XYZ file of C-alpha atoms in Angstrom:
786
model
C -3.798 0.878 9.095
C -5.355 3.939 7.456
C -5.280 3.501 3.816
C -4.970 5.999 1.108
C -7.657 5.091 -1.337
C -6.913 5.414 -4.877
C -9.444 3.427 -6.652
C -12.519 1.491 -5.557
C -15.902 1.244 -7.198
C -19.208 0.711 -5.302
C -22.124 2.604 -5.531
C -25.316 4.464 -3.856
C -25.298 5.929 -0.520
C -27.775 8.014 1.549
C -27.043 11.406 2.662
C -28.094 12.103 6.079
C -27.734 16.157 6.251
C -27.780 17.895 3.030
C -24.940 20.436 2.081
C -25.732 23.966 2.686
C -23.912 26.470 0.291
C -22.534 29.793 1.942
C -25.445 32.105 1.493
C -22.894 35.085 1.229
C -21.363 33.719 -1.999
C -22.103 35.016 -5.475
C -23.680 32.325 -7.465
C -22.919 31.247 -10.904
C -23.393 27.890 -12.589
C -21.211 24.930 -13.281
C -22.828 22.578 -15.896
C -22.981 19.001 -16.586
C -20.600 19.890 -19.761
C -18.098 21.022 -17.122
C -18.227 18.049 -15.029
C -18.082 15.657 -17.940
C -14.983 17.463 -19.120
C -13.412 17.086 -15.629
C -14.436 13.373 -15.531
C -12.302 12.627 -18.615
C -9.300 12.982 -16.442
C -10.538 10.205 -14.198
C -8.314 7.206 -14.277
C -10.919 5.003 -15.813
C -10.900 7.533 -18.675
C -7.236 8.357 -19.090
C -5.844 4.762 -18.846
C -7.125 3.757 -22.394
C -5.476 6.651 -23.708
C -2.002 5.573 -22.391
C 0.049 2.924 -24.519
C 3.170 1.093 -23.590
C 3.129 1.860 -19.870
C 2.910 -0.391 -16.987
C 5.437 -3.099 -18.093
C 5.375 -5.813 -15.676
C 7.879 -8.565 -16.219
C 7.237 -12.263 -15.660
C 10.685 -14.154 -15.685
C 10.805 -17.555 -16.933
C 13.266 -20.536 -15.713
C 15.640 -19.703 -18.534
C 15.647 -16.003 -17.585
C 13.667 -15.128 -20.624
C 10.659 -12.830 -19.851
C 7.382 -11.833 -20.945
C 4.935 -8.913 -20.159
C 1.522 -7.790 -21.656
C 1.820 -4.454 -23.291
C -1.173 -2.027 -24.044
C -1.459 -0.743 -27.548
C -3.846 1.626 -29.467
C -5.814 -1.361 -30.651
C -5.840 -3.471 -27.493
C -2.931 -5.560 -25.828
C -0.056 -7.708 -26.920
C 2.096 -10.309 -25.054
C 5.757 -9.791 -25.524
C 8.426 -12.211 -25.251
C 12.113 -10.964 -24.604
C 15.269 -12.923 -24.898
C 18.253 -11.230 -23.116
C 20.865 -13.320 -24.520
C 19.612 -12.824 -28.150
C 18.636 -9.061 -27.361
C 15.514 -9.810 -29.082
C 11.853 -8.599 -28.489
C 8.909 -10.551 -30.171
C 5.417 -11.547 -29.747
C 5.148 -14.382 -27.117
C 2.684 -16.399 -29.408
C 0.421 -15.490 -32.508
C -2.631 -13.899 -30.893
C -4.609 -14.182 -34.134
C -4.095 -17.869 -34.397
C -4.809 -18.180 -30.824
C -7.965 -16.200 -30.709
C -9.054 -18.554 -33.582
C -8.325 -21.778 -31.758
C -10.098 -20.327 -28.664
C -13.108 -19.465 -30.831
C -13.300 -22.795 -32.257
C -12.877 -24.669 -28.822
C -15.638 -22.378 -27.255
C -17.944 -21.902 -30.111
C -17.790 -18.245 -29.811
C -15.581 -15.444 -31.119
C -12.579 -13.962 -29.482
C -10.682 -10.752 -30.854
C -6.907 -11.306 -30.939
C -6.221 -7.857 -29.666
C -8.315 -8.254 -26.714
C -7.630 -11.808 -25.318
C -9.669 -12.360 -22.337
C -6.762 -12.999 -19.977
C -3.566 -10.818 -18.581
C -1.868 -13.963 -17.065
C -0.578 -17.283 -18.204
C 1.878 -20.180 -17.296
C 4.166 -21.716 -19.898
C 4.460 -25.388 -20.144
C 7.965 -26.954 -19.099
C 8.722 -27.289 -22.787
C 7.361 -23.605 -23.571
C 5.471 -24.891 -26.258
C 2.040 -24.307 -24.541
C 0.245 -22.039 -22.281
C -2.443 -22.476 -19.724
C -4.808 -19.630 -18.450
C -7.891 -18.842 -16.808
C -10.753 -17.094 -18.687
C -14.429 -16.901 -18.453
C -14.735 -19.222 -15.385
C -12.892 -22.029 -17.359
C -9.279 -23.466 -17.544
C -7.577 -23.212 -20.961
C -4.693 -24.947 -22.600
C -3.281 -23.840 -25.849
C -0.213 -24.543 -27.928
C 1.656 -21.368 -28.868
C 1.379 -22.171 -32.638
C -2.282 -21.645 -32.034
C -3.285 -24.954 -33.692
C -5.641 -26.204 -30.690
C -7.103 -25.183 -27.494
C -8.666 -27.259 -25.012
C -11.080 -25.974 -22.413
C -12.693 -27.250 -19.357
C -14.850 -25.885 -16.526
C -13.219 -25.228 -13.296
C -13.833 -27.429 -10.409
C -16.500 -25.959 -7.920
C -18.665 -24.229 -10.358
C -18.389 -20.779 -11.873
C -14.993 -18.874 -11.256
C -13.880 -21.998 -9.255
C -16.557 -21.664 -6.474
C -15.917 -23.124 -3.040
C -13.087 -25.594 -4.343
C -11.084 -22.857 -5.941
C -11.535 -20.456 -2.710
C -10.017 -23.233 -0.670
C -7.250 -23.578 -2.969
C -6.195 -19.814 -2.299
C -6.101 -20.639 1.290
C -3.573 -23.431 1.355
C 0.095 -22.739 1.368
C 2.071 -25.159 -0.768
C 5.164 -26.916 0.373
C 8.475 -26.227 -1.498
C 8.488 -29.266 -3.305
C 4.853 -28.956 -4.178
C 3.767 -32.311 -2.788
C 1.937 -30.944 0.409
C -0.361 -27.871 1.282
C -1.072 -26.642 4.727
C -4.375 -25.115 5.811
C -6.593 -24.401 8.754
C -9.397 -26.024 9.933
C -11.432 -25.478 13.228
C -8.611 -23.353 14.548
C -5.899 -26.284 13.890
C -3.379 -26.731 11.241
C -3.538 -29.370 8.646
C -1.699 -30.728 5.630
C -2.917 -32.154 2.281
C -1.174 -34.434 0.243
C -1.426 -33.128 -3.139
C -1.512 -36.287 -5.191
C -3.639 -38.334 -3.011
C -5.777 -35.578 -1.250
C -5.226 -37.403 2.016
C -5.383 -34.926 5.005
C -3.334 -35.086 8.390
C -4.229 -33.103 11.077
C -0.841 -31.587 12.839
C -2.209 -29.728 15.745
C -5.123 -30.660 18.295
C -5.200 -28.144 20.859
C -6.384 -25.186 18.849
C -9.810 -23.345 19.789
C -11.629 -20.329 18.823
C -9.551 -17.263 19.898
C -6.251 -19.478 20.429
C -5.765 -21.021 17.021
C -2.943 -21.887 15.007
C -1.540 -19.827 11.980
C -4.261 -17.416 12.191
C -4.052 -13.453 11.764
C -7.299 -12.068 12.701
C -6.478 -9.515 15.298
C -7.521 -5.874 14.421
C -8.995 -5.128 11.054
C -7.259 -7.662 8.776
C -8.710 -11.049 8.273
C -7.685 -14.171 6.312
C -8.368 -17.779 6.369
C -4.981 -18.495 4.741
C -2.723 -20.205 7.151
C 0.428 -18.051 8.199
C 3.372 -20.542 7.932
C 6.716 -20.813 6.467
C 7.664 -24.192 5.177
C 11.288 -25.342 5.764
C 13.297 -25.614 2.438
C 13.255 -29.336 2.713
C 9.484 -29.374 3.098
C 9.505 -31.294 6.254
C 8.805 -28.665 8.898
C 6.503 -25.753 9.417
C 7.441 -22.509 11.244
C 3.990 -20.926 12.539
C 2.406 -19.886 15.881
C -0.692 -20.242 18.058
C -2.342 -16.835 18.261
C -3.809 -15.902 21.675
C -6.858 -13.684 21.630
C -8.473 -14.771 24.654
C -9.794 -11.735 26.703
C -9.025 -9.222 23.821
C -11.659 -6.650 23.472
C -14.183 -6.755 20.441
C -15.240 -4.319 17.751
C -18.850 -4.377 16.168
C -20.608 -3.442 13.038
C -24.238 -3.859 12.205
C -25.374 -4.308 8.632
C -28.264 -2.462 6.917
C -31.147 -4.507 5.595
C -34.781 -5.151 5.618
C -35.593 -7.361 8.517
C -32.996 -8.421 11.392
C -29.546 -6.782 10.850
C -26.350 -8.720 11.050
C -24.024 -8.218 13.748
C -20.166 -8.566 12.845
C -17.904 -8.834 15.675
C -14.161 -9.552 15.876
C -11.338 -9.196 18.075
C -9.878 -5.610 18.019
C -7.273 -4.610 20.662
C -6.956 -0.980 21.249
C -4.253 1.312 22.555
C -4.047 1.039 26.389
C -5.524 -2.303 26.597
C -4.218 -4.576 29.450
C -4.645 -7.512 27.216
C -3.866 -7.627 23.452
C -3.179 -10.368 20.815
C -0.187 -12.251 21.364
C 1.700 -15.194 19.531
C 3.408 -18.652 20.915
C 5.976 -19.695 18.237
C 6.227 -23.204 17.320
C 7.836 -25.537 14.852
C 6.106 -28.422 13.543
C 7.506 -31.711 12.149
C 5.288 -32.428 9.570
C 5.996 -36.366 9.167
C 5.697 -36.819 12.972
C 2.923 -34.395 13.342
C 4.698 -33.198 16.425
C 4.632 -29.713 17.788
C 7.845 -28.012 19.178
C 7.009 -24.938 21.090
C 9.918 -22.275 21.157
C 11.331 -21.789 24.750
C 10.439 -18.335 25.328
C 7.564 -16.063 26.473
C 4.869 -15.360 24.044
C 5.616 -12.734 21.474
C 3.801 -9.508 20.754
C 1.618 -9.426 17.539
C 3.949 -7.145 15.990
C 6.485 -6.905 13.105
C 9.578 -4.905 12.317
C 7.706 -3.051 9.396
C 4.100 -3.450 9.122
C 1.303 -3.099 11.742
C 0.393 -6.972 11.563
C 2.696 -9.936 11.379
C 1.973 -10.202 7.590
C 3.810 -7.826 5.288
C 2.744 -7.912 1.415
C 1.125 -11.160 2.025
C 4.061 -12.923 3.657
C 5.016 -13.655 7.266
C 7.596 -11.275 8.227
C 10.604 -11.548 10.273
C 11.194 -15.312 9.926
C 13.719 -17.232 8.133
C 14.960 -20.988 7.730
C 18.491 -22.124 7.576
C 19.003 -24.162 4.335
C 19.104 -27.441 6.408
C 16.159 -26.544 8.199
C 17.981 -27.092 11.570
C 17.595 -23.357 12.747
C 15.012 -20.677 12.547
C 16.012 -16.806 12.636
C 13.303 -14.418 13.834
C 12.922 -10.823 15.197
C 10.665 -10.186 18.258
C 9.203 -6.598 18.334
C 8.136 -5.010 21.323
C 4.524 -3.445 21.831
C 5.739 -0.003 21.293
C 8.125 -0.782 18.280
C 10.912 0.510 20.042
C 12.975 -2.507 20.834
C 13.841 -5.419 18.288
C 15.491 -8.519 19.387
C 17.037 -11.030 16.713
C 16.766 -14.645 17.806
C 17.653 -17.793 16.506
C 15.872 -21.181 17.380
C 16.875 -24.860 17.325
C 14.148 -26.402 15.304
C 14.424 -29.901 17.027
C 14.684 -28.764 20.632
C 12.882 -25.348 20.644
C 15.811 -23.682 22.445
C 16.136 -19.991 21.624
C 19.310 -18.056 21.748
C 19.388 -14.175 21.460
C 21.841 -12.879 19.008
C 21.598 -8.912 19.171
C 19.017 -6.275 19.945
C 18.416 -2.607 19.045
C 16.577 -0.030 20.938
C 15.380 3.329 19.338
C 13.657 6.380 21.246
C 10.707 6.233 18.872
C 9.954 3.617 16.482
C 11.962 1.038 14.601
C 11.371 0.073 10.972
C 13.378 -2.569 8.854
C 12.825 -0.955 5.552
C 10.500 0.846 3.311
C 7.947 -1.735 2.078
C 9.984 -4.642 2.461
C 11.794 -6.020 5.543
C 15.470 -5.860 4.925
C 17.189 -8.010 7.326
C 18.520 -11.300 6.013
C 20.248 -14.198 7.596
C 23.420 -15.488 5.861
C 23.638 -19.105 7.304
C 26.702 -20.394 5.296
C 29.017 -17.783 6.745
C 27.188 -17.220 9.854
C 26.335 -13.588 9.279
C 23.125 -11.413 9.234
C 22.391 -8.216 7.108
C 20.716 -5.945 9.357
C 18.878 -2.639 8.553
C 18.802 0.395 10.781
C 18.318 4.239 10.700
C 20.364 4.702 13.790
C 22.622 7.394 12.039
C 19.287 9.246 10.824
C 19.578 7.324 7.309
C 18.215 3.741 6.400
C 21.558 1.889 6.234
C 22.654 -1.938 6.005
C 24.940 -3.417 8.447
C 26.830 -6.634 8.584
C 26.587 -8.607 12.026
C 28.197 -11.939 13.247
C 25.288 -14.476 13.765
C 27.314 -16.311 16.535
C 28.640 -13.383 18.664
C 26.005 -10.812 17.793
C 28.993 -8.305 17.220
C 28.754 -5.650 14.432
C 31.334 -6.726 11.549
C 31.147 -3.458 9.580
C 28.757 -0.935 7.927
C 27.591 -1.728 4.430
C 26.107 1.401 3.425
C 26.994 5.050 4.374
C 26.261 8.676 3.573
C 22.909 10.477 3.120
C 19.951 8.890 1.499
C 17.964 5.655 2.281
C 18.247 2.015 1.565
C 14.713 1.192 0.684
C 14.592 -2.229 -0.301
C 17.099 -5.299 -0.402
C 16.097 -6.807 -3.658
C 18.782 -9.571 -3.951
C 21.594 -10.851 -1.835
C 24.338 -12.807 -3.873
C 26.320 -14.663 -1.051
C 28.693 -16.159 -3.624
C 30.106 -12.787 -4.877
C 28.829 -11.127 -1.441
C 26.885 -8.641 -3.207
C 23.742 -6.811 -2.547
C 21.167 -5.193 -4.766
C 19.133 -2.681 -3.398
C 16.816 0.330 -4.109
C 17.684 3.418 -2.348
C 16.295 7.300 -2.437
C 17.895 10.524 -1.624
C 21.394 9.249 -2.516
C 21.906 11.261 -5.860
C 22.580 15.047 -5.095
C 20.328 17.441 -6.965
C 17.628 15.026 -7.761
C 14.080 14.620 -6.140
C 14.799 12.642 -3.102
C 11.820 10.404 -3.415
C 13.013 9.033 -6.828
C 14.070 5.332 -6.537
C 17.036 4.050 -8.069
C 18.843 0.581 -8.213
C 22.275 -0.150 -6.683
C 24.827 -2.732 -6.168
C 27.237 -2.855 -3.191
C 29.501 -5.436 -1.627
C 29.089 -6.756 1.967
C 32.309 -4.969 2.935
C 30.778 -1.540 1.864
C 32.868 -1.265 -1.199
C 32.003 -0.757 -4.975
C 28.733 0.917 -4.740
C 27.396 1.111 -8.073
C 24.335 3.143 -9.366
C 22.750 0.908 -12.077
C 19.706 2.979 -12.967
C 21.306 6.478 -14.108
C 18.473 8.644 -15.379
C 17.113 11.389 -13.112
C 13.681 9.709 -12.748
C 11.775 7.311 -10.412
C 12.728 3.687 -11.302
C 10.593 0.536 -10.842
C 12.980 -2.640 -11.271
C 12.248 -6.308 -11.649
C 15.410 -8.466 -11.223
C 15.980 -11.991 -12.876
C 16.592 -14.779 -10.437
C 20.400 -14.718 -11.268
C 20.608 -11.146 -11.190
C 22.106 -11.103 -14.537
C 19.488 -9.098 -16.026
C 16.685 -6.561 -14.758
C 13.669 -4.600 -16.244
C 13.757 -0.831 -15.445
C 10.717 1.191 -15.886
C 11.568 4.700 -15.158
C 9.358 8.061 -15.154
C 8.469 11.065 -13.478
C 5.122 12.395 -12.277
C 5.339 14.851 -15.469
C 7.121 12.409 -17.800
C 5.706 9.093 -19.057
C 7.739 5.799 -18.555
C 10.501 4.235 -20.663
C 10.877 0.347 -20.122
C 14.383 -1.062 -20.813
C 16.175 -4.299 -20.303
C 19.585 -3.923 -18.535
C 22.366 -6.322 -17.487
C 23.345 -6.602 -13.817
C 26.097 -3.752 -14.535
C 23.297 -1.461 -15.472
C 24.190 -1.602 -19.103
C 21.243 -0.866 -21.588
C 20.428 -4.000 -23.318
C 17.310 -3.583 -25.134
C 14.508 -0.835 -25.079
C 11.305 -2.395 -24.599
C 8.782 0.300 -24.520
C 8.415 4.144 -24.827
C 5.015 5.133 -23.459
C 2.794 7.168 -26.023
C 0.458 9.879 -24.464
C -0.461 11.459 -27.495
C -4.109 10.640 -27.249
C -4.150 11.657 -23.620
C -2.586 15.181 -24.540
C -4.980 15.621 -27.381
C -7.787 15.761 -24.824
C -6.402 18.837 -23.135
C -4.596 16.804 -20.355
C -1.692 18.783 -18.670
C 0.783 17.059 -16.429
C 0.939 17.945 -12.712
C 3.711 20.584 -11.971
C 6.366 19.477 -9.430
C 7.211 22.154 -6.845
C 9.309 22.571 -3.726
C 8.737 24.792 -0.621
C 10.186 25.117 2.742
C 8.823 23.276 5.828
C 7.662 24.754 9.056
C 11.272 25.434 10.177
C 12.183 27.691 7.194
C 15.121 25.457 6.193
C 13.832 21.952 5.185
C 12.946 21.339 1.787
C 9.446 19.993 1.017
C 8.202 18.318 -2.331
C 4.982 18.172 -3.974
C 2.940 18.462 -7.203
C 0.271 21.002 -8.290
C -2.482 20.457 -10.590
C -4.095 23.296 -12.681
C -7.117 23.282 -15.140
C -6.122 22.837 -18.959
C -7.916 26.262 -19.550
C -5.357 27.785 -16.832
C -5.456 31.525 -17.141
C -2.737 33.383 -15.011
C -4.575 36.587 -14.892
C -7.528 34.851 -13.198
C -7.802 33.699 -9.297
C -8.259 30.263 -8.302
C -9.327 28.602 -4.960
C -6.819 26.286 -3.715
C -7.476 22.673 -2.474
C -5.162 20.571 -0.475
C -5.518 16.720 -1.142
C -3.806 15.423 1.912
C -2.590 11.907 3.350
C -0.330 12.893 6.377
C 1.635 10.049 7.277
C 3.411 8.503 9.067
C 3.304 5.410 6.723
C 3.291 7.302 3.532
C 2.499 10.863 2.207
C 0.145 12.876 -0.007
C 2.013 12.530 -3.133
C 2.636 8.829 -3.052
C 4.669 7.210 -5.809
C 6.843 9.489 -8.048
C 6.181 7.377 -11.003
C 3.927 8.640 -13.857
C 0.015 8.588 -13.339
C -2.121 10.471 -15.542
C -5.194 10.780 -13.022
C -3.738 10.657 -9.383
C -7.013 9.878 -7.990
C -9.377 12.842 -8.768
C -6.583 15.651 -8.145
C -6.271 16.346 -11.770
C -9.912 15.887 -12.377
C -11.083 18.198 -9.703
C -8.609 20.979 -10.790
C -10.461 21.019 -14.178
C -13.558 22.348 -12.413
C -11.492 25.697 -11.701
C -9.258 24.925 -8.797
C -5.592 24.661 -8.066
C -5.073 21.188 -6.438
C -1.929 20.492 -4.429
C -0.334 17.321 -2.835
C 2.656 17.878 -0.609
C 4.648 15.458 1.354
C 5.251 17.149 4.906
C 7.391 16.403 7.638
C 6.359 13.121 9.396
C 6.408 11.101 6.127
C 9.034 8.374 5.047
C 11.699 8.149 2.638
C 13.636 11.166 4.118
C 15.759 11.058 7.192
C 14.789 9.574 10.305
C 14.459 12.963 11.789
C 12.297 14.002 9.219
C 9.998 11.029 9.471
C 9.814 11.241 13.274
C 9.020 14.984 13.254
C 5.901 14.646 15.113
C 6.330 11.336 16.909
C 3.967 11.181 19.981
C 1.767 13.838 18.531
C -0.264 12.112 15.792
C -2.580 15.311 15.606
C 0.066 17.204 14.144
C -0.418 15.442 10.820
C 2.035 17.494 9.125
C -0.422 20.455 9.182
C 2.076 23.152 9.842
C 4.032 22.399 6.933
C 0.819 22.256 4.547
C -0.166 25.686 5.786
C 3.337 26.984 5.230
C 3.794 25.476 1.777
C 0.290 26.986 0.866
C 1.346 30.369 1.944
C 4.482 30.157 -0.091
C 2.859 29.193 -3.221
C 0.353 31.929 -2.823
C 3.148 34.353 -2.573
C 4.970 33.129 -5.552
C 1.891 32.835 -7.871
C -0.811 35.748 -7.676
C -3.394 33.485 -9.303
C -3.840 31.340 -6.167
C -6.575 32.935 -3.770
C -5.315 31.759 -0.292
C -8.739 33.199 1.017
C -10.562 30.274 -0.447
C -8.300 27.448 0.767
C -9.816 24.029 0.918
C -8.696 20.460 2.035
C -9.915 16.857 1.591
C -8.582 13.312 2.316
C -9.642 9.688 2.918
C -8.710 7.748 5.992
C -5.806 9.123 7.424
C -6.363 12.015 5.103
C -9.929 12.258 6.633
C -8.260 12.380 9.924
C -5.911 15.190 8.909
C -8.775 17.120 7.051
C -10.781 17.388 10.293
C -7.848 18.153 12.304
C -7.122 21.005 9.658
C -10.460 22.342 9.962
C -10.331 22.576 13.664
C -6.723 23.664 14.227
C -6.557 26.227 11.438
C -10.154 27.372 11.319
C -9.372 30.533 10.069
C -7.241 29.335 7.141
C -9.253 26.453 5.909
C -12.635 27.426 4.796
C -13.955 24.105 3.230
C -12.981 20.464 4.184
C -14.187 16.971 3.213
C -13.273 14.188 5.816
C -13.816 10.716 4.780
C -13.375 7.529 6.819
C -11.067 9.292 9.269
C -9.470 7.623 12.394
C -10.328 10.701 14.296
C -9.103 9.262 17.714
C -6.657 6.531 17.488
C -7.709 5.381 21.013
C -10.644 3.360 19.020
C -8.277 2.376 16.205
C -6.296 -0.920 16.443
C -3.651 -0.875 19.016
C -0.561 -1.628 16.767
C -1.115 1.617 14.836
C -1.474 4.149 17.319
C 1.013 2.630 19.845
C 3.738 2.644 16.937
C 3.346 6.280 16.143
C 1.761 7.903 19.475
C 3.516 5.595 21.712
C 1.932 3.543 24.756
C -0.978 5.243 26.363
C -0.052 6.646 29.671
C -2.658 7.812 32.012
C -1.963 11.380 33.497
C -2.184 12.707 37.149
C -5.473 14.481 37.605
C -7.235 12.877 34.606
C -6.676 12.458 30.781
C -4.029 10.401 29.256
C -1.243 10.724 26.521
C -3.555 10.503 23.482
C -5.837 13.489 24.386
C -3.917 15.691 21.969
C -4.294 13.452 19.078
C -8.123 13.417 19.125
C -10.043 15.572 16.789
C -13.257 15.514 18.814
C -11.552 17.515 21.508
C -10.943 20.474 19.280
C -14.415 20.104 17.135
C -15.582 23.274 19.035
C -13.173 25.304 16.887
C -14.969 24.677 13.576
C -15.871 27.756 11.748
C -15.819 26.662 7.665
C -17.965 24.294 5.769
C -17.084 20.606 6.943
C -18.535 17.437 5.320
C -18.001 14.090 7.133
C -18.355 10.730 5.495
C -18.068 7.133 6.749
C -19.185 3.536 5.554
C -21.505 1.904 8.205
C -19.632 -1.339 7.712
C -15.890 0.060 7.779
C -13.997 -2.562 9.749
C -10.671 -0.738 9.236
C -11.746 2.624 10.778
C -15.192 1.978 12.368
C -18.043 4.586 12.356
C -17.494 5.191 15.943
C -14.327 7.270 15.032
C -16.373 9.793 12.957
C -19.459 9.710 15.562
C -17.150 10.999 18.170
C -16.632 14.034 16.086
C -20.216 14.362 15.289
C -21.307 13.990 18.925
C -18.987 17.089 19.740
C -20.012 19.159 16.771
C -23.566 18.676 18.099
C -22.619 19.596 21.478
C -21.241 22.862 20.351
C -24.185 23.689 18.094
C -21.896 23.767 15.073
C -23.282 23.312 11.528
C -21.706 20.725 9.520
C -22.720 17.921 6.789
C -22.706 14.269 7.145
C -22.997 11.323 4.592
C -23.424 7.836 5.841
C -22.827 5.035 3.246
C -24.769 1.864 4.154
C -22.890 -1.347 4.217
C -19.800 0.293 2.758
C -16.384 -0.773 4.034
C -13.239 1.498 4.072
C -12.875 1.943 0.282
C -15.740 4.054 -0.665
C -13.869 6.983 -1.614
C -13.700 6.596 -5.282
C -16.992 5.460 -5.875
C -19.285 7.791 -8.064
C -21.570 9.093 -5.574
C -18.840 10.231 -3.184
C -16.807 11.681 -6.008
C -19.767 13.522 -7.044
C -20.738 14.778 -3.612
C -16.928 15.786 -2.972
C -17.060 17.811 -6.239
C -20.203 19.513 -5.359
C -19.384 20.637 -2.012
C -16.215 22.384 -3.205
C -18.093 23.796 -6.134
C -20.760 25.200 -4.045
C -18.835 26.107 -1.001
C -15.360 27.264 -2.401
C -16.089 28.048 -5.885
C -19.323 30.045 -5.096
C -21.035 27.923 -8.052
C -24.120 25.862 -8.574
C -23.194 22.427 -9.533
C -25.219 20.260 -12.057
C -27.911 18.481 -10.313
C -27.154 14.734 -9.534
C -24.470 14.418 -12.195
C -23.773 10.607 -13.016
C -20.418 9.471 -13.633
C -19.899 6.763 -16.115
C -17.599 4.666 -14.111
C -17.339 0.943 -15.132
C -19.471 -1.155 -13.515
C -21.264 1.508 -11.306
C -24.846 1.265 -10.036
C -25.557 -1.870 -8.084
C -27.490 -1.157 -4.769
C -25.672 -1.413 -1.466
C -28.549 -2.373 0.546
C -29.274 -5.994 1.051
C -32.933 -6.635 0.750
């Protein structure tokens, strides 16, 4: 899917067409000092100035927890005991550093230990961790450390890579993996390997997910709770069309080819579901037609690294799963008998546009002990939870009601019949994107808000649900991390972020704002960034940093972030930069989210233009005659669309890695949001209106297009279709091709510099410093393979 790029560091590229300044503009100079000042607000500069933020709890079996905390001198590992209400050092870092130094004959700084994760021993008297390509074991008193090289060479090598591609059984005794398109298991104790399937072949292999732009050698399986069965599938890609990329190097280039179904293709990737009896190495095929390569949430069958929409019963006799139609309009909950392969349809749901089972997490859950299922649906225009009978398929009751969305079900307590979930838009008068934690009974009674502060809450629950860590913040307010009990009562304050050093640099937070949408009624929410030296008597060009949806929006998380890409840094050069979540983005009502379903070329642009006009009416210091726009991936698509659809409004645009025509992007993405491709009588099809190249003739302003030549997410032909039409209509434009880059080039130094230069020249009317060099960590290696 088009992905919004926040942080990715690579280097070096080749500009194919030089940027041409607007000759009519008055020229002043922006110096290297100005760029350096702006660079101080990039993430790699601001992150070291924020302390006590980013608390990520790791829960222990006894429901104590630990986390790594940043401090002015480095970092510390903190151990928290909820029962005793204590917060202390997890171990003596000074002694540990000394023991490590003695074991490795080198020197380690106790405030800068070379690891961020570790594992406790069963008695919590020792820790193990990886550092410097070696495996360490140290007692927590800091008396002794042992160290050994990892198998497979430096950083684990081949042996370690293989370990990451296996899936361990729940009892830890076996691990499943793919070899030659078949599924195997390895006995962990003896290393004995057993082949489970024998008929897997190329393009018809077991447990694979290589349809479209994602690839993995990790087996996609779900072990049964008793570690005796595996649920998986045989993926059929025979006859599916291919996508191609060619590397840049001295000598013969390398051709990369992969199966990539497109909207409208008659043959797309399908899966044949199976259950495997591991001890008998017997494959039981589910008695049903092949399923679509789809899920209820993601544009692949994997969601957040896990196989979505599949659940085993506790006794491993049954398997529940959801089949999704090709166009994502129909969902069928099914239960299979694991021994016979018989499949029973429980209930289904059909929608007029697209179905999703949550926001970032699949929310349906089977309650095998009581033969019930919790189901997510936005059929009443809000994401709600429903309770169904698993045997009859009948609705028992609605669990959540009212305005606002259930976002993610985090925990289901079947004993107390209680659900813990995050939600948004349920608290009147608050930013509808702020996440809160709630508790509710299966019967829809006793809804309780557990995170009361008017802020965005990131939570981590203990296994029992008795405790949770709550880190809350706002875009303009740094986080506070606290420990609460299951009733939401404050137990212990863990960290209060310190941004004093950041503020001392002149940093100013973004300004939240609201405007009305295209309809003049719907509230839209966004952030505005201004330079530290902002002067209300001056006039500033305005730049829109866009990501259009439908999977997310321009603003993204409402939690605190000092940099937010390069939006804050770019503003420092003398711009007003805005990010706005337009209609067509999630978290709001289904009507809001589906605002331009079937018309992806809309991209929320009518709302972006309406909002920018409203801001200019409110603030005389915004110069709407100098309006720019930029974005990456889906944002690149929207940027070019803005320049073509609103040529008199947007004067300068920078479009990076845009999926400009979803007919040449993976099938699942376009068919979910645009619908199935339909031919029209007399020529053309239902995707014509969303294709940017069909509007390229409208270009009037300055447009910079950029793409990576090895981008397997949005391949180069997406951009070259637009280039071809611009040439056809004799339009001036600028182009950067980045050799051997994938999709994530948006924040590498060269691209950031060229982006800033382009706006400074063509929107600010100034001359940028020549070839300014960013001081990004790790930047400089060549991307060209000799």
